Short mmCIF file of C-alpha atoms in Angstrom, two decimals:
data_model
loop_
_atom_site.label_atom_id
_atom_site.label_comp_id
_atom_site.label_asym_id
_atom_site.label_seq_id
_atom_site.Cartn_x
_atom_site.Cartn_y
_atom_site.Cartn_z
CA MET A 1 -27.21 -23.15 0.69
CA LYS A 2 -24.48 -21.52 2.85
CA ARG A 3 -21.17 -21.05 1.32
CA SER A 4 -18.21 -22.15 3.17
CA LYS A 5 -14.42 -21.97 2.33
CA LYS A 6 -11.97 -24.01 4.23
CA LEU A 7 -8.60 -22.25 4.75
CA LEU A 8 -6.59 -25.33 5.00
CA VAL A 9 -4.95 -25.85 1.61
CA SER A 10 -2.27 -23.13 2.09
CA ALA A 11 -1.26 -24.58 5.44
CA LEU A 12 -0.73 -28.08 3.77
CA VAL A 13 1.27 -26.42 0.93
CA LEU A 14 3.48 -24.84 3.56
CA MET A 15 4.00 -28.06 5.35
CA LEU A 16 4.92 -29.71 2.20
CA THR A 17 7.45 -26.89 1.40
CA VAL A 18 9.22 -27.24 4.74
CA ALA A 19 9.41 -31.06 4.25
CA LEU A 20 11.01 -30.60 0.73
CA CYS A 21 13.31 -27.76 1.45
CA GLY A 22 15.64 -29.11 4.10
CA CYS A 23 18.34 -26.95 2.67
CA GLY A 24 16.75 -23.88 4.56
CA GLY A 25 18.48 -25.13 7.82
CA ASP A 26 17.13 -25.60 11.25
CA LYS A 27 15.02 -22.47 11.60
CA ALA A 28 14.21 -22.94 15.26
CA GLY A 29 17.88 -23.00 16.09
CA ASP A 30 19.53 -20.64 13.66
CA GLY A 31 20.87 -17.34 14.78
CA GLU A 32 20.98 -15.35 11.49
CA THR A 33 20.50 -11.70 11.51
CA ILE A 34 19.44 -9.37 8.50
CA THR A 35 19.60 -5.64 8.31
CA VAL A 36 17.14 -4.05 5.95
CA GLY A 37 17.49 -0.42 4.84
CA ILE A 38 14.31 1.69 4.66
CA PRO A 39 14.02 5.31 3.42
CA GLN A 40 12.13 6.72 6.34
CA ASP A 41 11.28 6.14 10.04
CA ILE A 42 7.75 4.52 10.75
CA GLU A 43 5.08 6.30 12.40
CA GLU A 44 5.57 6.84 16.15
CA SER A 45 2.44 5.03 17.58
CA LEU A 46 3.10 1.71 15.70
CA ASP A 47 -0.75 1.39 15.91
CA PRO A 48 -1.66 -0.93 12.76
CA HIS A 49 -5.26 0.58 12.81
CA THR A 50 -4.24 4.26 12.33
CA ALA A 51 -1.06 4.00 10.32
CA LEU A 52 -1.13 6.32 7.28
CA ALA A 53 2.24 5.61 5.68
CA ALA A 54 2.76 2.57 3.33
CA GLY A 55 6.34 2.45 4.71
CA THR A 56 4.95 1.82 8.10
CA ARG A 57 2.37 -0.66 7.12
CA GLU A 58 4.99 -2.68 5.10
CA ILE A 59 7.01 -3.22 8.30
CA LEU A 60 4.01 -3.85 10.71
CA PHE A 61 2.93 -6.52 7.97
CA ASN A 62 5.58 -8.86 9.85
CA ILE A 63 4.07 -8.04 13.33
CA TYR A 64 0.25 -8.05 12.77
CA GLU A 65 -2.36 -10.33 11.22
CA GLY A 66 -6.00 -10.29 10.61
CA LEU A 67 -8.60 -12.87 10.28
CA VAL A 68 -7.08 -13.51 7.03
CA LYS A 69 -4.07 -12.14 5.19
CA PRO A 70 -2.64 -11.90 1.62
CA ASN A 71 0.03 -14.08 0.27
CA SER A 72 2.38 -13.40 -2.52
CA ASN A 73 -0.11 -14.75 -5.06
CA GLY A 74 -2.67 -12.19 -4.03
CA ASP A 75 -4.84 -14.84 -2.31
CA LEU A 76 -6.39 -14.41 1.16
CA VAL A 77 -5.07 -17.23 3.24
CA PRO A 78 -5.59 -18.28 6.89
CA ALA A 79 -4.39 -16.22 9.78
CA VAL A 80 -6.18 -15.66 13.12
CA ALA A 81 -9.11 -17.43 11.64
CA SER A 82 -8.90 -20.93 10.47
CA GLU A 83 -12.04 -20.88 8.30
CA TYR A 84 -15.10 -18.69 7.52
CA SER A 85 -18.33 -18.83 6.00
CA ILE A 86 -20.58 -16.27 4.27
CA ASP A 87 -24.33 -16.44 3.97
CA ASP A 88 -26.16 -16.56 0.65
CA GLU A 89 -27.23 -12.88 0.91
CA GLY A 90 -23.53 -11.82 1.36
CA LYS A 91 -24.44 -9.93 4.77
CA THR A 92 -23.25 -12.39 7.48
CA TYR A 93 -19.59 -13.35 7.83
CA THR A 94 -18.84 -16.20 10.33
CA PHE A 95 -15.16 -16.76 11.47
CA THR A 96 -13.81 -19.53 13.41
CA LEU A 97 -10.74 -18.74 15.68
CA ARG A 98 -7.67 -20.70 15.10
CA ASP A 99 -6.84 -23.31 17.58
CA GLY A 100 -3.76 -22.45 19.91
CA ILE A 101 -2.97 -19.17 18.35
CA THR A 102 -1.23 -16.63 20.71
CA PHE A 103 -0.09 -13.08 20.82
CA HIS A 104 3.64 -12.17 21.14
CA ASP A 105 3.15 -11.88 24.94
CA GLY A 106 2.12 -15.58 25.17
CA LYS A 107 -1.44 -14.76 25.86
CA ALA A 108 -3.96 -16.86 23.90
CA VAL A 109 -6.04 -14.96 21.32
CA THR A 110 -9.77 -14.90 22.18
CA VAL A 111 -12.99 -14.06 20.33
CA GLU A 112 -13.21 -10.85 22.57
CA ASP A 113 -9.81 -9.68 21.21
CA ILE A 114 -11.37 -10.23 17.69
CA LYS A 115 -14.60 -8.55 18.56
CA ALA A 116 -12.75 -5.44 20.23
CA SER A 117 -10.46 -4.98 17.31
CA ILE A 118 -13.25 -4.88 14.77
CA GLU A 119 -15.47 -2.63 16.77
CA ARG A 120 -12.69 -0.24 17.39
CA CYS A 121 -12.06 0.17 13.56
CA ALA A 122 -15.84 0.44 12.96
CA ASP A 123 -16.23 3.20 15.68
CA ALA A 124 -17.53 6.39 13.99
CA GLU A 125 -18.05 8.45 17.22
CA SER A 126 -15.00 10.67 16.32
CA GLY A 127 -15.78 10.95 12.63
CA GLU A 128 -15.25 8.32 9.89
CA PRO A 129 -14.43 4.66 10.96
CA LEU A 130 -10.88 3.68 10.96
CA VAL A 131 -11.66 1.44 8.11
CA ALA A 132 -14.12 2.91 5.79
CA ALA A 133 -15.71 -0.32 4.81
CA PHE A 134 -16.65 -1.03 8.43
CA SER A 135 -19.45 1.66 8.29
CA ASN A 136 -21.46 -1.08 6.80
CA ILE A 137 -21.18 -3.23 9.94
CA GLU A 138 -24.43 -3.65 11.76
CA SER A 139 -23.24 -5.91 14.54
CA VAL A 140 -20.23 -7.89 15.70
CA THR A 141 -21.16 -10.88 17.99
CA ALA A 142 -19.10 -13.74 19.72
CA PRO A 143 -21.78 -16.55 20.13
CA ASP A 144 -19.27 -18.66 21.81
CA ASP A 145 -15.46 -18.96 22.45
CA LYS A 146 -14.67 -20.10 18.97
CA HIS A 147 -16.70 -17.98 16.59
CA VAL A 148 -17.17 -14.46 15.61
CA VAL A 149 -20.10 -13.27 13.62
CA ILE A 150 -20.04 -9.95 11.60
CA THR A 151 -23.42 -8.83 10.24
CA LEU A 152 -23.50 -6.05 7.53
CA SER A 153 -26.34 -3.65 7.06
CA SER A 154 -26.22 -4.24 3.26
CA ALA A 155 -24.74 -7.13 1.10
CA ASP A 156 -20.98 -6.68 0.42
CA THR A 157 -19.24 -9.52 -1.52
CA GLY A 158 -15.91 -7.78 -1.32
CA PHE A 159 -15.91 -7.35 2.34
CA LEU A 160 -13.66 -10.28 3.08
CA SER A 161 -10.57 -8.14 1.83
CA ASN A 162 -11.04 -5.86 4.84
CA MET A 163 -10.65 -8.77 7.20
CA THR A 164 -6.83 -8.29 6.90
CA THR A 165 -7.35 -5.61 9.66
CA ALA A 166 -4.95 -6.38 12.48
CA ILE A 167 -6.14 -8.22 15.45
CA ILE A 168 -4.67 -6.85 18.82
CA PRO A 169 -5.32 -7.66 22.47
CA ALA A 170 -8.56 -6.08 23.70
CA GLU A 171 -6.82 -4.40 26.72
CA TYR A 172 -4.50 -2.57 24.11
CA ILE A 173 -7.36 -0.80 22.60
CA THR A 174 -7.90 1.69 25.40
CA GLY A 175 -4.49 3.26 24.93
CA ALA A 176 -1.69 4.07 22.57
CA VAL A 177 0.14 0.98 21.19
CA SER A 178 3.74 1.92 22.14
CA ASP A 179 4.88 -1.72 22.66
CA PRO A 180 2.94 -3.43 19.86
CA VAL A 181 1.77 -7.10 20.35
CA GLY A 182 0.32 -9.13 17.31
CA THR A 183 0.28 -12.55 16.16
CA GLY A 184 2.68 -12.37 13.23
CA PRO A 185 5.86 -14.23 12.46
CA TYR A 186 7.94 -11.47 14.10
CA MET A 187 7.70 -9.60 17.38
CA PHE A 188 8.42 -5.96 18.23
CA ILE A 189 11.64 -5.48 20.25
CA SER A 190 12.58 -1.80 20.12
CA ARG A 191 12.46 1.48 18.09
CA SER A 192 15.08 4.19 18.07
CA PRO A 193 13.70 7.16 16.36
CA GLN A 194 15.36 7.99 12.98
CA GLU A 195 17.80 5.00 13.62
CA ASN A 196 16.23 1.60 13.47
CA ILE A 197 13.31 -0.70 14.21
CA ILE A 198 14.25 -4.14 15.72
CA LEU A 199 12.15 -7.29 15.40
CA LYS A 200 12.74 -10.68 16.69
CA ARG A 201 11.25 -14.11 15.34
CA TYR A 202 8.27 -15.30 17.44
CA ASP A 203 8.90 -18.90 18.09
CA GLY A 204 5.41 -19.44 19.24
CA TYR A 205 3.88 -18.43 15.88
CA TRP A 206 0.97 -20.61 14.68
CA GLY A 207 2.39 -21.07 11.15
CA GLU A 208 5.73 -21.56 9.33
CA LYS A 209 8.28 -20.17 11.44
CA ALA A 210 10.51 -17.33 10.05
CA TYR A 211 14.02 -18.39 8.79
CA ILE A 212 15.89 -15.39 10.04
CA ALA A 213 15.88 -14.88 13.94
CA ASN A 214 16.65 -11.15 14.05
CA VAL A 215 15.59 -8.25 11.93
CA THR A 216 16.80 -4.62 12.03
CA PHE A 217 15.16 -1.91 9.81
CA LYS A 218 17.82 0.61 9.49
CA ILE A 219 16.67 4.03 8.51
CA ILE A 220 18.59 5.36 5.50
CA SER A 221 17.08 8.85 4.74
CA ASN A 222 19.81 10.10 2.43
CA PRO A 223 19.59 8.19 -0.96
CA ASP A 224 23.12 9.09 -1.83
CA THR A 225 24.44 6.80 0.89
CA ILE A 226 22.37 3.59 -0.04
CA VAL A 227 25.23 1.96 -2.14
CA MET A 228 27.79 2.81 0.42
CA ASN A 229 25.80 1.15 3.15
CA LEU A 230 25.14 -1.84 1.18
CA GLU A 231 28.67 -2.27 -0.03
CA GLY A 232 30.05 -1.49 3.47
CA GLY A 233 27.88 -4.14 5.24
CA ALA A 234 25.82 -1.82 7.32
CA ILE A 235 22.67 -3.20 5.56
CA ASP A 236 22.06 -6.38 3.73
CA MET A 237 19.11 -5.32 1.78
CA PHE A 238 17.40 -2.32 0.47
CA PRO A 239 13.93 -2.38 -1.38
CA ARG A 240 13.39 -0.01 -4.17
CA VAL A 241 16.93 0.97 -5.22
CA THR A 242 17.14 2.97 -8.51
CA SER A 243 18.59 1.57 -11.75
CA ALA A 244 21.64 3.73 -11.25
CA GLN A 245 22.10 2.45 -7.74
CA ALA A 246 21.68 -1.22 -8.83
CA ALA A 247 24.43 -0.63 -11.54
CA GLN A 248 26.87 0.53 -8.91
CA LEU A 249 26.60 -2.57 -6.76
CA SER A 250 29.16 -5.41 -6.86
CA ASP A 251 28.45 -8.96 -7.61
CA LYS A 252 27.85 -9.58 -3.88
CA PHE A 253 24.37 -8.47 -4.36
CA ALA A 254 21.40 -9.89 -6.28
CA ILE A 255 18.88 -7.50 -7.91
CA GLU A 256 15.31 -8.74 -7.74
CA GLU A 257 12.82 -7.17 -10.00
CA GLY A 258 9.09 -6.74 -9.52
CA THR A 259 6.62 -3.89 -9.44
CA MET A 260 5.93 -1.63 -6.66
CA ASN A 261 2.17 -1.79 -6.93
CA LEU A 262 1.80 1.91 -6.66
CA VAL A 263 -0.18 4.57 -8.50
CA GLN A 264 2.73 7.05 -9.15
CA ALA A 265 1.31 10.26 -10.29
CA LEU A 266 1.59 14.09 -10.16
CA TYR A 267 -1.20 14.60 -7.62
CA LEU A 268 -3.04 17.75 -7.95
CA ASN A 269 -4.80 19.81 -5.32
CA ASN A 270 -8.16 20.07 -7.17
CA ALA A 271 -9.26 22.73 -4.68
CA VAL A 272 -6.54 25.50 -5.53
CA ALA A 273 -6.13 27.52 -8.69
CA PRO A 274 -5.31 26.83 -11.34
CA PHE A 275 -5.90 23.12 -10.76
CA ASP A 276 -9.54 23.77 -9.87
CA ASP A 277 -9.92 24.10 -13.60
CA VAL A 278 -10.21 20.72 -15.39
CA ARG A 279 -8.81 22.28 -18.59
CA VAL A 280 -5.51 23.04 -16.78
CA ARG A 281 -5.35 19.66 -15.35
CA GLN A 282 -5.97 18.11 -18.77
CA ALA A 283 -3.19 20.25 -20.32
CA LEU A 284 -0.66 18.97 -17.82
CA CYS A 285 -1.66 15.36 -18.80
CA TYR A 286 -1.36 16.26 -22.57
CA ALA A 287 2.07 17.88 -21.99
CA ILE A 288 3.72 14.80 -20.61
CA ASP A 289 5.08 11.37 -21.96
CA PRO A 290 5.11 8.59 -19.39
CA LYS A 291 7.51 6.52 -21.55
CA GLU A 292 9.96 9.42 -21.47
CA ILE A 293 9.83 9.61 -17.70
CA MET A 294 10.41 5.89 -17.45
CA ASP A 295 13.26 5.99 -19.84
CA TYR A 296 15.05 8.85 -18.15
CA ALA A 297 14.25 8.13 -14.49
CA PHE A 298 13.77 4.38 -14.57
CA ASP A 299 15.93 2.90 -17.31
CA GLY A 300 12.80 2.12 -19.19
CA ARG A 301 11.38 -0.07 -16.52
CA GLY A 302 7.62 0.40 -15.14
CA SER A 303 4.05 0.06 -16.44
CA GLU A 304 2.22 2.92 -17.69
CA ILE A 305 -1.10 3.54 -16.20
CA GLY A 306 -3.91 6.12 -17.10
CA SER A 307 -5.90 6.18 -13.93
CA SER A 308 -5.93 5.15 -10.23
CA MET A 309 -5.34 1.55 -10.72
CA PHE A 310 -2.32 -0.64 -11.27
CA PRO A 311 -1.91 -4.01 -13.38
CA SER A 312 -1.64 -6.40 -10.39
CA PHE A 313 -5.51 -5.72 -9.79
CA GLY A 314 -6.10 -7.74 -13.02
CA LYS A 315 -9.74 -7.40 -14.13
CA TYR A 316 -10.02 -3.79 -12.71
CA PHE A 317 -7.01 -2.49 -14.55
CA MET A 318 -7.90 -0.68 -17.90
CA PRO A 319 -4.76 -0.34 -20.18
CA GLU A 320 -7.03 1.54 -22.71
CA LEU A 321 -7.02 4.59 -20.47
CA ASN A 322 -3.18 4.91 -21.11
CA ASP A 323 -4.24 6.62 -24.31
CA THR A 324 -6.65 9.15 -22.67
CA TYR A 325 -3.83 11.80 -23.03
CA ASN A 326 -1.23 11.06 -25.50
CA GLN A 327 1.33 13.68 -25.59
CA ASP A 328 0.06 16.56 -27.60
CA ILE A 329 1.92 19.93 -27.01
CA GLU A 330 -0.39 22.02 -28.97
CA LYS A 331 -3.57 20.60 -27.56
CA ALA A 332 -2.12 21.41 -24.08
CA LYS A 333 -1.27 24.95 -25.01
CA ALA A 334 -4.80 25.45 -26.48
CA LEU A 335 -6.42 24.23 -23.31
CA LEU A 336 -4.23 26.60 -21.20
CA ALA A 337 -5.21 29.52 -23.43
CA GLU A 338 -8.91 28.55 -23.06
CA ALA A 339 -8.47 28.56 -19.44
CA GLY A 340 -6.94 32.00 -19.25
CA TYR A 341 -3.23 30.81 -18.99
CA ALA A 342 -1.91 31.41 -22.57
CA ASP A 343 1.41 32.58 -21.05
CA GLY A 344 1.54 29.62 -18.79
CA PHE A 345 1.91 29.75 -14.94
CA LYS A 346 4.23 28.74 -12.08
CA PHE A 347 3.44 26.14 -9.40
CA THR A 348 5.45 24.18 -6.81
CA ILE A 349 5.75 20.31 -6.70
CA LYS A 350 6.41 19.17 -3.08
CA VAL A 351 8.36 15.89 -3.16
CA PRO A 352 9.56 13.80 -0.16
CA SER A 353 13.30 14.17 -0.35
CA ASN A 354 14.02 10.39 0.71
CA TYR A 355 12.26 8.83 -2.35
CA THR A 356 14.68 8.98 -5.17
CA GLN A 357 12.17 7.68 -7.84
CA HIS A 358 9.78 10.49 -6.88
CA VAL A 359 12.29 13.12 -7.07
CA ASP A 360 13.75 12.01 -10.38
CA THR A 361 10.17 11.86 -11.87
CA ALA A 362 9.59 15.37 -10.63
CA GLN A 363 12.80 16.58 -12.43
CA VAL A 364 11.61 15.05 -15.86
CA LEU A 365 8.14 16.65 -15.39
CA LYS A 366 9.71 19.96 -14.80
CA GLU A 367 11.50 19.79 -18.10
CA GLU A 368 8.57 18.35 -20.06
CA TYR A 369 6.33 21.29 -18.81
CA LYS A 370 8.70 23.92 -20.16
CA ALA A 371 7.35 23.14 -23.56
CA ILE A 372 3.88 24.55 -22.77
CA GLY A 373 5.30 27.59 -20.81
CA VAL A 374 4.66 26.12 -17.26
CA ASP A 375 7.21 26.61 -14.75
CA ALA A 376 7.31 23.82 -12.09
CA GLU A 377 9.51 24.53 -9.03
CA ILE A 378 10.45 21.56 -7.06
CA GLU A 379 10.47 21.81 -3.13
CA LEU A 380 12.14 18.76 -1.39
CA ILE A 381 10.68 18.17 1.99
CA GLU A 382 11.20 15.67 4.89
CA TRP A 383 8.83 12.63 4.95
CA ASN A 384 7.21 13.74 8.26
CA SER A 385 6.45 16.96 6.78
CA TRP A 386 4.99 15.57 3.67
CA LEU A 387 2.74 13.47 5.78
CA SER A 388 1.58 16.43 8.05
CA ASP A 389 1.57 19.13 5.50
CA VAL A 390 0.62 17.55 2.17
CA TYR A 391 -1.27 14.45 3.01
CA SER A 392 -3.14 15.48 6.26
CA GLY A 393 -3.08 19.15 5.96
CA ARG A 394 -3.57 19.48 2.14
CA GLU A 395 -1.37 22.29 2.06
CA PHE A 396 0.06 21.90 -1.47
CA GLU A 397 -0.36 22.66 -5.20
CA ALA A 398 1.02 19.40 -6.47
CA THR A 399 3.14 16.38 -5.31
CA VAL A 400 4.79 13.35 -6.88
CA ILE A 401 4.21 10.34 -4.80
CA GLY A 402 3.06 6.73 -5.21
CA VAL A 403 -0.48 5.73 -3.60
CA ASP A 404 -0.61 2.02 -2.52
CA ALA A 405 -3.47 -0.25 -1.82
CA SER A 406 -3.76 -1.30 1.74
CA THR A 407 -6.14 -4.27 0.90
CA LEU A 408 -6.70 -6.72 -1.93
CA SER A 409 -9.70 -4.62 -3.03
CA PRO A 410 -10.20 -1.75 -5.78
CA ARG A 411 -11.79 0.25 -3.01
CA ALA A 412 -8.42 0.75 -1.46
CA LEU A 413 -7.38 2.83 -4.64
CA LEU A 414 -10.79 4.34 -5.63
CA GLY A 415 -12.45 5.08 -2.26
CA ARG A 416 -9.95 7.97 -1.50
CA PHE A 417 -11.59 9.89 -4.35
CA VAL A 418 -15.12 10.03 -3.10
CA SER A 419 -15.83 13.82 -2.32
CA ASP A 420 -16.12 13.51 1.39
CA ALA A 421 -13.63 10.76 2.02
CA GLY A 422 -11.06 11.69 4.77
CA ASN A 423 -8.11 10.55 2.69
CA ASN A 424 -9.19 12.44 -0.40
CA PHE A 425 -5.98 14.56 -0.03
CA VAL A 426 -6.45 16.01 -3.68
CA ASN A 427 -9.80 17.33 -2.83
CA PHE A 428 -11.35 15.68 -6.00
CA ASN A 429 -15.13 16.55 -6.16
CA SER A 430 -17.40 14.80 -8.72
CA LYS A 431 -21.05 13.89 -8.08
CA GLU A 432 -20.79 11.50 -11.06
CA TYR A 433 -17.93 9.93 -9.46
CA ASP A 434 -19.57 9.53 -5.84
CA GLU A 435 -22.63 7.97 -7.65
CA ALA A 436 -20.51 5.39 -9.65
CA TYR A 437 -18.70 4.43 -6.59
CA SER A 438 -21.89 4.17 -4.45
CA ALA A 439 -23.27 1.88 -7.03
CA ALA A 440 -20.23 -0.38 -7.00
CA LEU A 441 -20.56 -0.72 -3.21
CA ALA A 442 -24.29 -1.53 -3.53
CA SER A 443 -23.99 -4.05 -6.16
CA THR A 444 -23.76 -7.82 -5.34
CA ASP A 445 -23.39 -8.76 -8.98
CA ASP A 446 -19.62 -9.12 -9.62
CA ALA A 447 -19.79 -8.14 -13.32
CA LYS A 448 -21.76 -5.00 -12.57
CA GLN A 449 -19.76 -4.10 -9.41
CA THR A 450 -16.65 -4.34 -11.85
CA GLU A 451 -18.31 -2.13 -14.47
CA TYR A 452 -19.08 0.67 -11.81
CA TYR A 453 -15.51 0.50 -10.61
CA LYS A 454 -14.17 0.80 -14.13
CA GLN A 455 -16.54 3.79 -14.45
CA CYS A 456 -14.86 5.44 -11.59
CA GLU A 457 -11.50 5.00 -13.40
CA GLU A 458 -12.82 6.49 -16.54
CA ILE A 459 -14.12 9.48 -14.61
CA LEU A 460 -10.77 10.02 -12.99
CA ALA A 461 -9.04 9.86 -16.27
CA LYS A 462 -11.60 12.20 -18.15
CA GLU A 463 -11.60 14.83 -15.30
CA ALA A 464 -7.75 14.51 -15.12
CA ALA A 465 -8.00 14.24 -11.39
CA ASN A 466 -4.17 13.75 -11.34
CA VAL A 467 -1.62 13.40 -13.93
CA TYR A 468 -1.13 9.49 -13.96
CA ILE A 469 2.37 8.17 -14.86
CA GLN A 470 3.06 4.67 -14.02
CA ASP A 471 3.30 1.57 -11.56
CA PRO A 472 7.16 1.78 -11.15
CA ALA A 473 9.33 -1.26 -11.29
CA GLU A 474 10.62 -2.38 -7.90
CA LEU A 475 14.40 -3.27 -7.70
CA VAL A 476 15.43 -5.06 -4.42
CA ALA A 477 19.13 -5.23 -3.65
CA ILE A 478 19.88 -8.16 -1.35
CA ASN A 479 23.14 -9.71 -0.30
CA LYS A 480 23.66 -13.02 -1.98
CA LYS A 481 24.15 -14.63 1.32
CA PHE A 482 20.31 -14.40 1.61
CA THR A 483 17.63 -15.88 -0.68
CA GLY A 484 13.85 -16.37 -0.81
CA TYR A 485 12.58 -12.77 -1.32
CA GLU A 486 9.09 -12.69 -2.54
CA PHE A 487 7.06 -9.82 -4.04
CA TYR A 488 3.49 -9.04 -2.99
CA PRO A 489 0.69 -7.60 -5.07
CA LEU A 490 0.50 -5.01 -2.18
CA TYR A 491 3.21 -2.81 -0.51
CA ALA A 492 4.65 -5.36 1.89
CA GLN A 493 8.17 -6.73 3.01
CA ASP A 494 7.64 -10.20 4.07
CA ILE A 495 10.95 -10.88 6.03
CA SER A 496 9.72 -14.32 7.14
CA LYS A 497 10.33 -15.82 3.72
CA ILE A 498 13.98 -14.67 3.56
CA ARG A 499 16.51 -17.35 4.46
CA PRO A 500 20.28 -17.93 4.54
CA ALA A 501 21.54 -19.06 1.00
CA LYS A 502 23.06 -22.40 2.21
#
């Protein structure tokens, strides 16, 4: 029997919410504006299929949608598709195009737009497909003007999470997306490099209209000026302020607390000495105390993690891995001596200067490593340099950063450590890991698949692929003239839910 899931419940809930919350004002007619501070500029192309940086994707979240999209509860809810069905073998996914949905230029979305968007991300002619899971796509067909059928080469019960991939007009696919057009609640207006990105509510949106008419994302690359910009009225909101910054703010601001949904770690280049020796990597793990880092840099906030998974991923998260390397200075020294570094060594941690939480973490690590004779130099670099040199060029020894999940799937966090993965920027290489990950992809039994993913996490911990620290707490400062901010289990800023506090 074919399994079919109607994506109508969320729409009914949204309709009831609008009916019951008249205090939000007439959204179709209000002219409210909000200015949101962000720590770095977004990527120049604004192409949702090629965006690398989480900071870019969290803004594009407001502009683009896939066939489905995540909500703040972590569920996949209707977007460009109104419903879908999956055959019993888990190989054929059929999507129904939503009635009346349009792009921001007013053009109706067609099945050809969907087909072209999926095929673009599955194209492997220039190397890997833009979406790794799309390598499993056998065909994409549009049997009529309402349905798109995606057939997989092998069964994949977790494939739906990849259907958050943005649907864009077919004619945009042949060139760079300089003036992005999506189906989301906000439409792109302009971008001034290193200054701002301006969005406007799309009043033709198929779903619940955004409350705020105009949004400006203002780049605040100097973290020392965040409080001044908030108090001076230059910005109304800043996601991810530090505890110290929050404490400096007046009572004009509310501080919302959630989690960043990041794997924050000291990421090590496994291909360069001395980090090509597992004993050195393990020594660095034994030398640190995540709780001390959270106490000093985050006012005690955050959730300790022991591998490349954070708590929001529920059944995949393994808290027991937090005890893999409880701080043991003597054991760390012994491992260094065994590896030929009895007198320690020097290395450089490259950290993007605009992320205070990562800079502060690096400072604590530097002090902790002194206990084992290791001298960690901190090099602050611009965000664009980090993307080009560290992430893309892999020209680094170590870096402190937070890795996010682009989809609601463990693959988004674990797939990057497969030996030949294009985004394996730490050059981790393990045959055992590759086999466990492949087994997870091939499994159609949820329990077995979960077991394989957990094996991957255990291998990353055992091999000390990186020095895992925490999923940091996220403190969002927002002027009390606004309300309605929602946290997501992904790295996203959903401005459509924010409204005037009337």
